[in-house]
XYZ file of C-alpha atoms in Angstrom:
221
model
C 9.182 -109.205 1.690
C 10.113 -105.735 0.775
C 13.150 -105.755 -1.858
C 14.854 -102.906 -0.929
C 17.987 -102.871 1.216
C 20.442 -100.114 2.440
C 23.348 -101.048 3.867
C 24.395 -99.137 7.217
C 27.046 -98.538 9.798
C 25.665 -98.723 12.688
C 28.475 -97.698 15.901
C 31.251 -98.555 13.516
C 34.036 -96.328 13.753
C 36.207 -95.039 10.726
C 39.133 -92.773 12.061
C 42.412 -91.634 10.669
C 45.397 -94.169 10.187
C 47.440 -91.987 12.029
C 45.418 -92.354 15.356
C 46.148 -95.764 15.398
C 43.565 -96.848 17.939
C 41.675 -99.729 17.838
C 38.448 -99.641 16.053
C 36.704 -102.907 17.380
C 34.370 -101.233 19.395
C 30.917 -101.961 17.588
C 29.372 -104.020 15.180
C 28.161 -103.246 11.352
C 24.326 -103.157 11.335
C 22.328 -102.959 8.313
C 18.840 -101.571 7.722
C 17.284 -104.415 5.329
C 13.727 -105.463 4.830
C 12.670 -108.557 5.123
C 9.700 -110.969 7.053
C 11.030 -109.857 10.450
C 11.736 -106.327 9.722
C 8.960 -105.016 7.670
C 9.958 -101.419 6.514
C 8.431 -98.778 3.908
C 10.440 -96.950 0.833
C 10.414 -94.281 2.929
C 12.181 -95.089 5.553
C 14.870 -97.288 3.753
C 15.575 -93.979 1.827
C 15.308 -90.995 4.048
C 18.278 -90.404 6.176
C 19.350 -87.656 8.289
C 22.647 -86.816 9.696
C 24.168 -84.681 12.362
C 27.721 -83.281 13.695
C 29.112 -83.540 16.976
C 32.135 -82.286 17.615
C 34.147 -85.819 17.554
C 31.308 -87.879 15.621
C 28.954 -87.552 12.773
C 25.456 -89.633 13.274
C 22.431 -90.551 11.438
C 20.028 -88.992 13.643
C 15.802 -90.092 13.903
C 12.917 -88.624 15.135
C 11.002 -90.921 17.676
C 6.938 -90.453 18.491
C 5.354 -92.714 19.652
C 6.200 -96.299 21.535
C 6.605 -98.118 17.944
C 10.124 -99.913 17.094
C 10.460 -99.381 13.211
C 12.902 -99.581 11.112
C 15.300 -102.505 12.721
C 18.596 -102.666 11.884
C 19.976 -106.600 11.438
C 23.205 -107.707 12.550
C 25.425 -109.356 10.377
C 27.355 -111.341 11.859
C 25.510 -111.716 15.060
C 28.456 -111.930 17.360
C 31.939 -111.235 17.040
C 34.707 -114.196 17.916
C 33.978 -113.262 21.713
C 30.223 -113.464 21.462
C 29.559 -110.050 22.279
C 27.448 -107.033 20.994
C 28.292 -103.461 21.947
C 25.822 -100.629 20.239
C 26.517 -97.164 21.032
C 24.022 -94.137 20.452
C 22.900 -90.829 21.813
C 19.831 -89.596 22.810
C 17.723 -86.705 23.170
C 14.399 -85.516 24.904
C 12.552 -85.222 27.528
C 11.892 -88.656 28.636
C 11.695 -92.218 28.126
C 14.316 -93.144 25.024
C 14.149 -97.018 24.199
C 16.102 -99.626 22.564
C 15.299 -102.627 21.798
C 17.452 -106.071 20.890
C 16.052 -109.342 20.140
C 16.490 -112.530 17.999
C 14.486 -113.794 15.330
C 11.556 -114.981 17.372
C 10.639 -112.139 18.907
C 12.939 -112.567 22.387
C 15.184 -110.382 24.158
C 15.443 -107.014 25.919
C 14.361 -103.387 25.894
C 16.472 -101.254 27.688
C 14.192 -97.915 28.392
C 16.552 -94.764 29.365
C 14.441 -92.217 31.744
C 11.424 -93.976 32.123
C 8.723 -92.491 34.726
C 9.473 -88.661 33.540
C 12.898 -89.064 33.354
C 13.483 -90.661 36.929
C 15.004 -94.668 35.899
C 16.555 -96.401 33.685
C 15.191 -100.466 33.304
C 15.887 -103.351 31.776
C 13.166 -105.206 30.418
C 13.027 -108.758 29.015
C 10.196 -108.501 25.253
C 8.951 -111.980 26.469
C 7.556 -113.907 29.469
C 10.012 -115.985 31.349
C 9.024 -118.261 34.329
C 8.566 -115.862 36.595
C 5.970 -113.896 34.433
C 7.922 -110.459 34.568
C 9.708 -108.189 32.245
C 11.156 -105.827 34.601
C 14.731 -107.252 35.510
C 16.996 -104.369 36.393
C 15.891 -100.779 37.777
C 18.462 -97.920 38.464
C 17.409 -94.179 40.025
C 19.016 -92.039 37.123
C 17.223 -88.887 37.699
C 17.513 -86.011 34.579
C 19.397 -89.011 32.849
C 18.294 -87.278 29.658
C 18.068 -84.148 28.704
C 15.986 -81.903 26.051
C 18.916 -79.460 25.520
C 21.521 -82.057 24.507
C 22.344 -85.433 23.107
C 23.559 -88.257 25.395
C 25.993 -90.957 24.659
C 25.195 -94.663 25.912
C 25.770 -98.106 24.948
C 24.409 -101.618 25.360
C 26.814 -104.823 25.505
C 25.553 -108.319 25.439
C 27.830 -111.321 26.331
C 25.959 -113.830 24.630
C 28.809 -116.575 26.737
C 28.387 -114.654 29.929
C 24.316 -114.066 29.160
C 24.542 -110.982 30.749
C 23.773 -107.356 29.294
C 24.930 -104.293 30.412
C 23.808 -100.325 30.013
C 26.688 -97.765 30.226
C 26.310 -93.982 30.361
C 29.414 -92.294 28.656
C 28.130 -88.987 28.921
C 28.625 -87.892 32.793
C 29.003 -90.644 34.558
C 31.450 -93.097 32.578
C 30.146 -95.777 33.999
C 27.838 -99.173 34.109
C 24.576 -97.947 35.077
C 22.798 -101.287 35.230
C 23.372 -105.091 34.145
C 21.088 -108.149 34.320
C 22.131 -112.197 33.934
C 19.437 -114.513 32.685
C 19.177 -117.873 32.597
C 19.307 -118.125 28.671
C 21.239 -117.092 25.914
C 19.865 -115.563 23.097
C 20.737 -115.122 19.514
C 20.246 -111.001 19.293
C 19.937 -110.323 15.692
C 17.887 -106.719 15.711
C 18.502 -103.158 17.238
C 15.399 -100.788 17.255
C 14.936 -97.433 18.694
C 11.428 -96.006 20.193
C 9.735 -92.877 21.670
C 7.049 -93.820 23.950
C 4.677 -90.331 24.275
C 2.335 -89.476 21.123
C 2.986 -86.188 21.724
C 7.004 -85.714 22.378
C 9.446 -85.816 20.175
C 12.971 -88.233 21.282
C 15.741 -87.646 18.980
C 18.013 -90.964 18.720
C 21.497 -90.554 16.680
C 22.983 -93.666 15.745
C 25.485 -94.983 12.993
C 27.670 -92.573 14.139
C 31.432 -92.455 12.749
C 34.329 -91.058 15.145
C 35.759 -87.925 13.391
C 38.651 -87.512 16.339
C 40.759 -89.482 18.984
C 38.719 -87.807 21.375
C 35.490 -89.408 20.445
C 33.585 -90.814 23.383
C 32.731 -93.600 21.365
C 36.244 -94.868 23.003
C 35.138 -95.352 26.366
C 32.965 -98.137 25.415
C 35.578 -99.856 26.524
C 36.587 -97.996 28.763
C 33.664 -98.004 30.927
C 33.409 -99.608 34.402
């Protein structure tokens, strides 16, 4: 088990008294090392940030379909049993996040999959009915190499339902998917999925303004 832990925000927001808005709109991640999450020096120590005009991010560069580093969730759930992670992405294609409990089960949610054509939800194990595709949307250009785009993932662990939501353009649920089982999500990853592209994810992101679209992660519908 490596020893070394940094502690991170991840889709926390820390605003101004005066805007006296509600902040419970994420959860507090942190990056940490252990049998699960195998990680290297390197990344537990190299971070990267970026400014948007209403946020500031850490920001990664993706290559590759590989989900390192994880981020753990502590506590798992808040008192409703839900998870809500917001982040931005940027290429040309095929942006990925994955969730998932200690034993390896869960989702990936893959935004413009098939050059930038769908977005799907996909289950990381093998139910009964021997599939891991379990929600497909048309969301064609969905991404885009010029410019970052917000999303976020919310999992009712009561409800056992997840659902995508693009805050970007289209303010709205872009997908959702019930299953028959509850699970205990405990890990957030981010992945590329071409060798040769480059997908910027920025996540941990803090709301610098009212006007952050962070907000309409509850807004959404």
């Amino acid at each position: 088990m490596c020893a070394l832990v940094s502690r991170i925000l991840l889709s926390v927001i820390v605003i101004d008294a005066a805007f006296a808005i509600s902040t419970d709109l994420g959860h507090a991640f942190t990056l940490e090392c252990d049998d699960f999450c195998s990680c290297t020096p390197m990344e537990v120590e190299s971070q990267a940030f970026i400014h948007f005009p209403d946020e500031t991010c850490e920001v990664q560069n993706l290559t590759g379909y590989e989900y390192r580093p994880c981020y753990k969730i502590p506590p798992h759930f808040d008192s409703d049993n839900k998870i809500k992670v917001f982040f931005k992405f940027q290429g040309d294609s095929d942006g990925h996040v994955r969730l998932e409990d200690k034993i390896g089960q869960g989702y990936e949610v893959v935004f413009g999959s098939w050059n930038n054509v769908n977005t799907e939800i996909r289950t990381i194990h093998k139910d009964k009915s021997g599939e891991d595709l379990k929600a497909l949307h048309q969301t064609v250009g969905i991404l885009s190499p010029e410019e970052f785009r917000s999303f976020s993932i919310e999992y009712d662990k009561n409800e056992k339902k997840l659902e995508v939501i693009e805050l970007e353009t289209r303010q709205k649920k872009l997908l959702s998917w019930v299953d028959g089982t509850s699970f205990d999500l405990r890990y957030v990853s981010f992945s590329g999925f071409h060798s040769d592209k480059i997908v910027q994810v920025a996540f941990n992101c803090t709301a610098t303004h009212k006007s952050s679209i962070m907000y309409l992660t509850s807004l959404a519908s």
